[in-house]
mmCIF file of N, CA and C and ligand atoms in Angstrom:
data_model
loop_
_atom_site.group_PDB
_atom_site.id
_atom_site.type_symbol
_atom_site.label_atom_id
_atom_site.label_comp_id
_atom_site.label_asym_id
_atom_site.label_seq_id
_atom_site.Cartn_x
_atom_site.Cartn_y
_atom_site.Cartn_z
ATOM 1 N N MET A 35 102.087 129.812 81.147
ATOM 2 C CA MET A 35 100.807 130.498 81.346
ATOM 3 C C MET A 35 99.886 130.220 80.170
ATOM 4 N N PRO A 36 98.603 129.990 80.444
ATOM 5 C CA PRO A 36 97.675 129.628 79.369
ATOM 6 C C PRO A 36 97.304 130.814 78.481
ATOM 7 N N LEU A 37 96.786 130.462 77.329
ATOM 8 C CA LEU A 37 96.443 131.436 76.297
ATOM 9 C C LEU A 37 94.926 131.511 76.189
ATOM 10 N N CYS A 38 94.376 132.731 76.091
ATOM 11 C CA CYS A 38 92.932 132.884 75.925
ATOM 12 C C CYS A 38 92.555 132.550 74.475
ATOM 13 N N ARG A 39 91.514 131.733 74.306
ATOM 14 C CA ARG A 39 91.082 131.350 72.955
ATOM 15 C C ARG A 39 90.523 132.530 72.182
ATOM 16 N N SER A 40 89.981 133.508 72.892
ATOM 17 C CA SER A 40 89.279 134.607 72.235
ATOM 18 C C SER A 40 90.219 135.761 71.867
ATOM 19 N N CYS A 41 90.992 136.252 72.834
ATOM 20 C CA CYS A 41 91.833 137.431 72.574
ATOM 21 C C CYS A 41 93.305 137.068 72.401
ATOM 22 N N ASN A 42 93.652 135.795 72.524
ATOM 23 C CA ASN A 42 95.033 135.324 72.407
ATOM 24 C C ASN A 42 95.961 135.949 73.439
ATOM 25 N N GLY A 43 95.379 136.458 74.544
ATOM 26 C CA GLY A 43 96.208 137.011 75.604
ATOM 27 C C GLY A 43 96.748 135.911 76.497
ATOM 28 N N THR A 44 97.945 136.118 77.027
ATOM 29 C CA THR A 44 98.539 135.166 77.944
ATOM 30 C C THR A 44 98.449 135.725 79.350
ATOM 31 N N TYR A 45 97.761 135.015 80.258
ATOM 32 C CA TYR A 45 97.559 135.481 81.624
ATOM 33 C C TYR A 45 97.838 134.336 82.590
ATOM 34 N N PRO A 46 98.069 134.677 83.879
ATOM 35 C CA PRO A 46 98.146 133.611 84.881
ATOM 36 C C PRO A 46 96.807 132.872 84.970
ATOM 37 N N ARG A 47 96.839 131.674 85.492
ATOM 38 C CA ARG A 47 95.671 130.807 85.556
ATOM 39 C C ARG A 47 94.496 131.473 86.282
ATOM 40 N N GLU A 48 94.788 132.344 87.270
ATOM 41 C CA GLU A 48 93.726 132.967 88.066
ATOM 42 C C GLU A 48 92.832 133.874 87.229
ATOM 43 N N HIS A 49 93.305 134.354 86.080
ATOM 44 C CA HIS A 49 92.523 135.300 85.274
ATOM 45 C C HIS A 49 91.546 134.603 84.340
ATOM 46 N N PHE A 50 91.481 133.280 84.382
ATOM 47 C CA PHE A 50 90.601 132.554 83.473
ATOM 48 C C PHE A 50 89.319 132.148 84.171
ATOM 49 N N ILE A 51 88.213 132.076 83.410
ATOM 50 C CA ILE A 51 86.957 131.618 83.978
ATOM 51 C C ILE A 51 86.961 130.092 83.958
ATOM 52 N N HIS A 52 86.037 129.528 84.703
ATOM 53 C CA HIS A 52 86.033 128.081 84.861
ATOM 54 C C HIS A 52 84.835 127.482 84.162
ATOM 55 N N GLY A 53 85.009 126.309 83.609
ATOM 56 C CA GLY A 53 83.900 125.609 82.971
ATOM 57 C C GLY A 53 84.349 124.922 81.700
ATOM 58 N N ASN A 54 83.382 124.247 81.099
ATOM 59 C CA ASN A 54 83.664 123.495 79.884
ATOM 60 C C ASN A 54 83.001 124.162 78.685
ATOM 61 N N GLY A 55 83.204 123.586 77.508
ATOM 62 C CA GLY A 55 82.543 124.076 76.297
ATOM 63 C C GLY A 55 82.982 125.479 75.941
ATOM 64 N N PRO A 56 82.037 126.414 75.798
ATOM 65 C CA PRO A 56 82.407 127.780 75.396
ATOM 66 C C PRO A 56 83.219 128.516 76.449
ATOM 67 N N ARG A 57 83.202 128.026 77.710
ATOM 68 C CA ARG A 57 83.941 128.704 78.771
ATOM 69 C C ARG A 57 85.378 128.219 78.885
ATOM 70 N N THR A 58 85.763 127.227 78.092
ATOM 71 C CA THR A 58 87.106 126.683 78.192
ATOM 72 C C THR A 58 88.133 127.692 77.689
ATOM 73 N N GLN A 59 89.195 127.897 78.453
ATOM 74 C CA GLN A 59 90.322 128.741 78.060
ATOM 75 C C GLN A 59 89.875 130.134 77.637
ATOM 76 N N ILE A 60 88.981 130.742 78.405
ATOM 77 C CA ILE A 60 88.529 132.110 78.141
ATOM 78 C C ILE A 60 88.924 132.962 79.348
ATOM 79 N N CYS A 61 89.560 134.113 79.088
ATOM 80 C CA CYS A 61 89.974 134.970 80.197
ATOM 81 C C CYS A 61 88.759 135.714 80.753
ATOM 82 N N GLY A 62 88.925 136.319 81.939
ATOM 83 C CA GLY A 62 87.809 136.975 82.593
ATOM 84 C C GLY A 62 87.225 138.104 81.769
ATOM 85 N N ARG A 63 88.090 138.923 81.157
ATOM 86 C CA ARG A 63 87.582 140.058 80.376
ATOM 87 C C ARG A 63 86.762 139.581 79.182
ATOM 88 N N CYS A 64 87.241 138.588 78.439
ATOM 89 C CA CYS A 64 86.486 138.061 77.299
ATOM 90 C C CYS A 64 85.204 137.381 77.780
ATOM 91 N N GLY A 65 85.262 136.725 78.954
ATOM 92 C CA GLY A 65 84.062 136.086 79.500
ATOM 93 C C GLY A 65 82.961 137.091 79.765
ATOM 94 N N ILE A 66 83.342 138.281 80.290
ATOM 95 C CA ILE A 66 82.343 139.326 80.534
ATOM 96 C C ILE A 66 81.845 139.892 79.205
ATOM 97 N N GLU A 67 82.777 140.140 78.264
ATOM 98 C CA GLU A 67 82.364 140.714 76.975
ATOM 99 C C GLU A 67 81.433 139.776 76.209
ATOM 100 N N GLN A 68 81.627 138.460 76.357
ATOM 101 C CA GLN A 68 80.795 137.506 75.625
ATOM 102 C C GLN A 68 79.578 137.061 76.436
ATOM 103 N N GLY A 69 79.394 137.629 77.619
ATOM 104 C CA GLY A 69 78.226 137.312 78.418
ATOM 105 C C GLY A 69 78.282 135.943 79.080
ATOM 106 N N LEU A 70 79.472 135.379 79.210
ATOM 107 C CA LEU A 70 79.582 134.054 79.829
ATOM 108 C C LEU A 70 79.539 134.141 81.350
ATOM 109 N N ILE A 71 80.027 135.253 81.908
ATOM 110 C CA ILE A 71 80.011 135.436 83.362
ATOM 111 C C ILE A 71 79.579 136.866 83.650
ATOM 112 N N SER A 72 79.205 137.119 84.910
ATOM 113 C CA SER A 72 78.913 138.491 85.329
ATOM 114 C C SER A 72 80.191 139.082 85.927
ATOM 115 N N LYS A 73 80.163 140.399 86.186
ATOM 116 C CA LYS A 73 81.363 141.060 86.711
ATOM 117 C C LYS A 73 81.746 140.528 88.079
ATOM 118 N N ASP A 74 80.754 140.088 88.865
ATOM 119 C CA ASP A 74 81.051 139.594 90.206
ATOM 120 C C ASP A 74 81.841 138.296 90.164
ATOM 121 N N GLU A 75 81.726 137.561 89.065
ATOM 122 C CA GLU A 75 82.398 136.268 88.989
ATOM 123 C C GLU A 75 83.847 136.390 88.527
ATOM 124 N N ALA A 76 84.293 137.591 88.176
ATOM 125 C CA ALA A 76 85.672 137.784 87.734
ATOM 126 C C ALA A 76 86.400 138.661 88.741
ATOM 127 N N PRO A 77 86.848 138.084 89.861
ATOM 128 C CA PRO A 77 87.419 138.904 90.929
ATOM 129 C C PRO A 77 88.720 139.583 90.525
ATOM 130 N N LEU A 78 89.449 139.053 89.577
ATOM 131 C CA LEU A 78 90.733 139.647 89.217
ATOM 132 C C LEU A 78 90.620 140.650 88.086
ATOM 133 N N LEU A 79 89.389 140.908 87.600
ATOM 134 C CA LEU A 79 89.198 141.999 86.664
ATOM 135 C C LEU A 79 88.912 143.237 87.503
ATOM 136 N N PHE A 80 89.914 144.107 87.660
ATOM 137 C CA PHE A 80 89.820 145.193 88.629
ATOM 138 C C PHE A 80 88.885 146.283 88.142
ATOM 139 N N ASP A 81 88.100 146.856 89.073
ATOM 140 C CA ASP A 81 87.270 147.998 88.695
ATOM 141 C C ASP A 81 88.137 149.267 88.675
ATOM 142 N N ASP A 82 87.534 150.374 88.236
ATOM 143 C CA ASP A 82 88.305 151.590 87.983
ATOM 144 C C ASP A 82 88.975 152.133 89.245
ATOM 145 N N ALA A 83 88.260 152.087 90.383
ATOM 146 C CA ALA A 83 88.827 152.615 91.624
ATOM 147 C C ALA A 83 90.043 151.795 92.041
ATOM 148 N N LEU A 84 89.940 150.488 91.890
ATOM 149 C CA LEU A 84 91.057 149.615 92.271
ATOM 150 C C LEU A 84 92.237 149.817 91.332
ATOM 151 N N VAL A 85 91.957 149.999 90.048
ATOM 152 C CA VAL A 85 93.031 150.261 89.081
ATOM 153 C C VAL A 85 93.753 151.552 89.446
ATOM 154 N N ALA A 86 92.974 152.606 89.801
ATOM 155 C CA ALA A 86 93.580 153.887 90.158
ATOM 156 C C ALA A 86 94.426 153.751 91.413
ATOM 157 N N ALA A 87 93.917 153.010 92.403
ATOM 158 C CA ALA A 87 94.658 152.845 93.653
ATOM 159 C C ALA A 87 95.949 152.062 93.423
ATOM 160 N N ARG A 88 95.894 151.032 92.581
ATOM 161 C CA ARG A 88 97.097 150.238 92.297
ATOM 162 C C ARG A 88 98.119 151.067 91.535
ATOM 163 N N LEU A 89 97.627 151.849 90.553
ATOM 164 C CA LEU A 89 98.538 152.689 89.782
ATOM 165 C C LEU A 89 99.205 153.723 90.680
ATOM 166 N N SER A 90 98.432 154.282 91.621
ATOM 167 C CA SER A 90 98.982 155.265 92.544
ATOM 168 C C SER A 90 100.062 154.630 93.419
ATOM 169 N N THR A 91 99.811 153.406 93.875
ATOM 170 C CA THR A 91 100.797 152.720 94.714
ATOM 171 C C THR A 91 102.082 152.447 93.942
ATOM 172 N N VAL A 92 101.942 151.983 92.700
ATOM 173 C CA VAL A 92 103.123 151.698 91.886
ATOM 174 C C VAL A 92 103.873 152.988 91.573
ATOM 175 N N SER A 93 103.123 154.079 91.311
ATOM 176 C CA SER A 93 103.769 155.360 91.017
ATOM 177 C C SER A 93 104.562 155.859 92.215
ATOM 178 N N ARG A 94 103.976 155.735 93.412
ATOM 179 C CA ARG A 94 104.679 156.175 94.612
ATOM 180 C C ARG A 94 105.944 155.353 94.826
ATOM 181 N N ARG A 95 105.902 154.082 94.457
ATOM 182 C CA ARG A 95 107.066 153.215 94.635
ATOM 183 C C ARG A 95 108.181 153.591 93.667
ATOM 184 N N TRP A 96 107.834 153.765 92.386
ATOM 185 C CA TRP A 96 108.871 153.921 91.358
ATOM 186 C C TRP A 96 109.065 155.344 90.879
ATOM 187 N N GLY A 97 108.238 156.291 91.345
ATOM 188 C CA GLY A 97 108.375 157.687 90.941
ATOM 189 C C GLY A 97 109.742 158.281 91.242
ATOM 190 N N PRO A 98 110.265 158.121 92.474
ATOM 191 C CA PRO A 98 111.584 158.693 92.772
ATOM 192 C C PRO A 98 112.684 158.142 91.866
ATOM 193 N N THR A 99 112.633 156.859 91.553
ATOM 194 C CA THR A 99 113.644 156.258 90.677
ATOM 195 C C THR A 99 113.590 156.889 89.288
ATOM 196 N N ILE A 100 112.402 157.048 88.752
ATOM 197 C CA ILE A 100 112.261 157.627 87.413
ATOM 198 C C ILE A 100 112.693 159.088 87.428
ATOM 199 N N THR A 101 112.326 159.813 88.502
ATOM 200 C CA THR A 101 112.739 161.209 88.615
ATOM 201 C C THR A 101 114.253 161.323 88.651
ATOM 202 N N LEU A 102 114.887 160.421 89.391
ATOM 203 C CA LEU A 102 116.347 160.445 89.483
ATOM 204 C C LEU A 102 116.994 160.137 88.136
ATOM 205 N N LEU A 103 116.446 159.154 87.423
ATOM 206 C CA LEU A 103 116.990 158.836 86.095
ATOM 207 C C LEU A 103 116.845 160.030 85.150
ATOM 208 N N LEU A 104 115.693 160.698 85.220
ATOM 209 C CA LEU A 104 115.502 161.892 84.390
ATOM 210 C C LEU A 104 116.482 162.988 84.808
ATOM 211 N N GLY A 105 116.713 163.129 86.120
ATOM 212 C CA GLY A 105 117.664 164.125 86.613
ATOM 213 C C GLY A 105 119.065 163.875 86.098
ATOM 214 N N TRP A 106 119.502 162.624 86.158
ATOM 215 C CA TRP A 106 120.829 162.296 85.629
ATOM 216 C C TRP A 106 120.908 162.553 84.135
ATOM 217 N N SER A 107 119.859 162.180 83.396
ATOM 218 C CA SER A 107 119.847 162.429 81.946
ATOM 219 C C SER A 107 119.961 163.920 81.665
ATOM 220 N N LEU A 108 119.209 164.721 82.417
ATOM 221 C CA LEU A 108 119.249 166.175 82.242
ATOM 222 C C LEU A 108 120.630 166.714 82.582
ATOM 223 N N TRP A 109 121.215 166.212 83.666
ATOM 224 C CA TRP A 109 122.527 166.705 84.071
ATOM 225 C C TRP A 109 123.577 166.362 83.013
ATOM 226 N N ILE A 110 123.530 165.108 82.519
ATOM 227 C CA ILE A 110 124.527 164.684 81.524
ATOM 228 C C ILE A 110 124.374 165.484 80.230
ATOM 229 N N SER A 111 123.123 165.701 79.818
ATOM 230 C CA SER A 111 122.920 166.332 78.511
ATOM 231 C C SER A 111 123.025 167.851 78.562
ATOM 232 N N VAL A 112 122.653 168.487 79.664
ATOM 233 C CA VAL A 112 122.575 169.954 79.686
ATOM 234 C C VAL A 112 123.475 170.565 80.756
ATOM 235 N N LEU A 113 123.335 170.108 82.000
ATOM 236 C CA LEU A 113 123.881 170.854 83.127
ATOM 237 C C LEU A 113 125.353 170.569 83.445
ATOM 238 N N SER A 114 125.930 169.537 82.833
ATOM 239 C CA SER A 114 127.291 169.174 83.244
ATOM 240 C C SER A 114 128.292 170.276 82.948
ATOM 241 N N GLY A 115 128.034 171.112 81.939
ATOM 242 C CA GLY A 115 128.997 172.163 81.606
ATOM 243 C C GLY A 115 128.652 173.522 82.168
ATOM 244 N N VAL A 116 127.547 173.635 82.900
ATOM 245 C CA VAL A 116 127.095 174.932 83.393
ATOM 246 C C VAL A 116 127.695 175.199 84.766
ATOM 247 N N LYS A 117 128.358 176.377 84.917
ATOM 248 C CA LYS A 117 128.913 176.731 86.218
ATOM 249 C C LYS A 117 128.105 177.863 86.810
ATOM 250 N N PRO A 118 127.775 177.841 88.123
ATOM 251 C CA PRO A 118 128.135 176.789 89.092
ATOM 252 C C PRO A 118 127.022 175.768 89.292
ATOM 253 N N TRP A 119 125.903 175.904 88.545
ATOM 254 C CA TRP A 119 124.746 175.071 88.836
ATOM 255 C C TRP A 119 124.984 173.591 88.550
ATOM 256 N N GLY A 120 125.852 173.299 87.599
ATOM 257 C CA GLY A 120 126.146 171.897 87.300
ATOM 258 C C GLY A 120 126.685 171.181 88.527
ATOM 259 N N ALA A 121 127.583 171.842 89.275
ATOM 260 C CA ALA A 121 128.170 171.219 90.468
ATOM 261 C C ALA A 121 127.117 171.056 91.567
ATOM 262 N N TYR A 122 126.268 172.076 91.748
ATOM 263 C CA TYR A 122 125.221 171.981 92.781
ATOM 264 C C TYR A 122 124.278 170.817 92.479
ATOM 265 N N VAL A 123 123.834 170.767 91.224
ATOM 266 C CA VAL A 123 122.893 169.703 90.845
ATOM 267 C C VAL A 123 123.566 168.343 90.933
ATOM 268 N N LEU A 124 124.854 168.284 90.582
ATOM 269 C CA LEU A 124 125.588 167.017 90.709
ATOM 270 C C LEU A 124 125.616 166.552 92.157
ATOM 271 N N ALA A 125 125.841 167.479 93.085
ATOM 272 C CA ALA A 125 125.852 167.108 94.512
ATOM 273 C C ALA A 125 124.480 166.597 94.941
ATOM 274 N N LEU A 126 123.421 167.287 94.503
ATOM 275 C CA LEU A 126 122.067 166.841 94.856
ATOM 276 C C LEU A 126 121.762 165.467 94.261
ATOM 277 N N LEU A 127 122.135 165.279 92.998
ATOM 278 C CA LEU A 127 121.875 163.983 92.346
ATOM 279 C C LEU A 127 122.667 162.868 93.029
ATOM 280 N N GLY A 128 123.916 163.170 93.415
ATOM 281 C CA GLY A 128 124.713 162.164 94.116
ATOM 282 C C GLY A 128 124.094 161.780 95.434
ATOM 283 N N LEU A 129 123.627 162.788 96.195
ATOM 284 C CA LEU A 129 122.971 162.528 97.480
ATOM 285 C C LEU A 129 121.702 161.692 97.274
ATOM 286 N N ALA A 130 120.904 162.078 96.289
ATOM 287 C CA ALA A 130 119.662 161.346 96.026
ATOM 288 C C ALA A 130 119.955 159.917 95.576
ATOM 289 N N THR A 131 121.019 159.744 94.795
ATOM 290 C CA THR A 131 121.380 158.399 94.338
ATOM 291 C C THR A 131 121.807 157.520 95.513
ATOM 292 N N LEU A 132 122.454 158.139 96.499
ATOM 293 C CA LEU A 132 122.842 157.358 97.683
ATOM 294 C C LEU A 132 121.637 157.019 98.553
ATOM 295 N N LEU A 133 120.667 157.937 98.631
ATOM 296 C CA LEU A 133 119.525 157.724 99.514
ATOM 297 C C LEU A 133 118.458 156.821 98.895
ATOM 298 N N LEU A 134 118.413 156.760 97.566
ATOM 299 C CA LEU A 134 117.329 156.022 96.901
ATOM 300 C C LEU A 134 117.276 154.533 97.270
ATOM 301 N N PRO A 135 118.415 153.803 97.264
ATOM 302 C CA PRO A 135 118.316 152.375 97.656
ATOM 303 C C PRO A 135 117.784 152.187 99.062
ATOM 304 N N ALA A 136 118.167 153.093 99.991
ATOM 305 C CA ALA A 136 117.648 152.986 101.361
ATOM 306 C C ALA A 136 116.139 153.197 101.370
ATOM 307 N N GLN A 137 115.676 154.190 100.604
ATOM 308 C CA GLN A 137 114.234 154.453 100.537
ATOM 309 C C GLN A 137 113.499 153.248 99.974
ATOM 310 N N LEU A 138 114.043 152.652 98.901
ATOM 311 C CA LEU A 138 113.404 151.481 98.292
ATOM 312 C C LEU A 138 113.365 150.319 99.274
ATOM 313 N N LEU A 139 114.471 150.166 100.040
ATOM 314 C CA LEU A 139 114.549 149.063 100.990
ATOM 315 C C LEU A 139 113.572 149.260 102.147
ATOM 316 N N PHE A 140 113.521 150.475 102.703
ATOM 317 C CA PHE A 140 112.686 150.710 103.881
ATOM 318 C C PHE A 140 111.202 150.630 103.557
ATOM 319 N N TYR A 141 110.806 151.014 102.342
ATOM 320 C CA TYR A 141 109.381 151.042 102.015
ATOM 321 C C TYR A 141 108.935 149.801 101.239
ATOM 322 N N ARG A 142 109.822 148.814 101.119
ATOM 323 C CA ARG A 142 109.469 147.605 100.380
ATOM 324 C C ARG A 142 108.306 146.863 101.033
ATOM 325 N N ALA A 143 108.348 146.728 102.353
ATOM 326 C CA ALA A 143 107.285 145.993 103.058
ATOM 327 C C ALA A 143 105.950 146.732 102.956
ATOM 328 N N LYS A 144 106.006 148.077 103.060
ATOM 329 C CA LYS A 144 104.768 148.856 102.939
ATOM 330 C C LYS A 144 104.173 148.690 101.547
ATOM 331 N N TYR A 145 105.044 148.689 100.524
ATOM 332 C CA TYR A 145 104.569 148.515 99.149
ATOM 333 C C TYR A 145 103.930 147.131 98.976
ATOM 334 N N ALA A 146 104.605 146.102 99.486
ATOM 335 C CA ALA A 146 104.057 144.742 99.356
ATOM 336 C C ALA A 146 102.720 144.631 100.080
ATOM 337 N N GLY A 147 102.623 145.265 101.267
ATOM 338 C CA GLY A 147 101.372 145.237 102.010
ATOM 339 C C GLY A 147 100.259 145.966 101.277
ATOM 340 N N ASP A 148 100.594 147.150 100.711
ATOM 341 C CA ASP A 148 99.585 147.903 99.960
ATOM 342 C C ASP A 148 99.097 147.111 98.757
ATOM 343 N N MET A 149 100.027 146.488 98.032
ATOM 344 C CA MET A 149 99.613 145.729 96.851
ATOM 345 C C MET A 149 98.789 144.508 97.245
ATOM 346 N N ALA A 150 99.132 143.877 98.361
ATOM 347 C CA ALA A 150 98.334 142.738 98.831
ATOM 348 C C ALA A 150 96.936 143.192 99.216
ATOM 349 N N ARG A 151 96.847 144.379 99.860
ATOM 350 C CA ARG A 151 95.540 144.917 100.250
ATOM 351 C C ARG A 151 94.713 145.249 99.019
ATOM 352 N N LEU A 152 95.374 145.666 97.922
ATOM 353 C CA LEU A 152 94.666 146.091 96.712
ATOM 354 C C LEU A 152 94.487 144.949 95.712
ATOM 355 N N THR A 153 94.820 143.728 96.106
ATOM 356 C CA THR A 153 94.601 142.572 95.243
ATOM 357 C C THR A 153 93.432 141.774 95.797
ATOM 358 N N PRO A 154 92.356 141.602 95.030
ATOM 359 C CA PRO A 154 91.203 140.870 95.552
ATOM 360 C C PRO A 154 91.558 139.422 95.878
ATOM 361 N N ALA A 155 90.922 138.904 96.914
ATOM 362 C CA ALA A 155 91.155 137.509 97.275
ATOM 363 C C ALA A 155 90.578 136.609 96.187
ATOM 364 N N HIS A 156 91.282 135.555 95.912
ATOM 365 C CA HIS A 156 90.830 134.644 94.864
ATOM 366 C C HIS A 156 91.043 133.216 95.327
ATOM 367 N N ASP A 157 89.962 132.443 95.365
ATOM 368 C CA ASP A 157 90.064 131.029 95.695
ATOM 369 C C ASP A 157 90.151 130.234 94.407
ATOM 370 N N ARG A 158 91.277 129.580 94.233
ATOM 371 C CA ARG A 158 91.443 128.780 93.032
ATOM 372 C C ARG A 158 90.674 127.477 93.186
ATOM 373 N N PRO A 159 89.731 127.163 92.287
ATOM 374 C CA PRO A 159 88.970 125.923 92.413
ATOM 375 C C PRO A 159 89.882 124.707 92.244
ATOM 376 N N LYS A 160 89.426 123.592 92.770
ATOM 377 C CA LYS A 160 90.202 122.353 92.646
ATOM 378 C C LYS A 160 90.336 121.984 91.170
ATOM 379 N N GLY A 161 91.507 121.559 90.777
ATOM 380 C CA GLY A 161 91.724 121.149 89.395
ATOM 381 C C GLY A 161 92.231 122.259 88.508
ATOM 382 N N HIS A 162 92.393 123.472 89.059
ATOM 383 C CA HIS A 162 92.909 124.574 88.245
ATOM 384 C C HIS A 162 94.240 125.062 88.792
HETATM 385 ZN ZN1 ZN E 257 90.594 136.865 76.379
#
């Protein structure tokens, strides 16, 4: 992946602006900050609404996994010795651990579709 001359960030080729001279090897964000392009010319620089929608989609995808990991951490550190709640919570965590892979598998296509819908179309110019 190429390196931006201005911010030294490494991004996929689609995030770079096109042109020669001062526009060579400049990422979209630096191009806007330096006045080389307008916001409309950087399709992969997401606006705030799109960022929020993408973050929400990713959170919905990985939230249950993180919650389960936190639940196991809590059970191991605090609840494993508590009677009878330790056993109840262990049963719930075990059930959730069994159901989580199925949930991830069944909603994988929906997640991929949502992310594709929330990714702006980008035509890569010839030679890039
Ligand atoms: Zn940059």
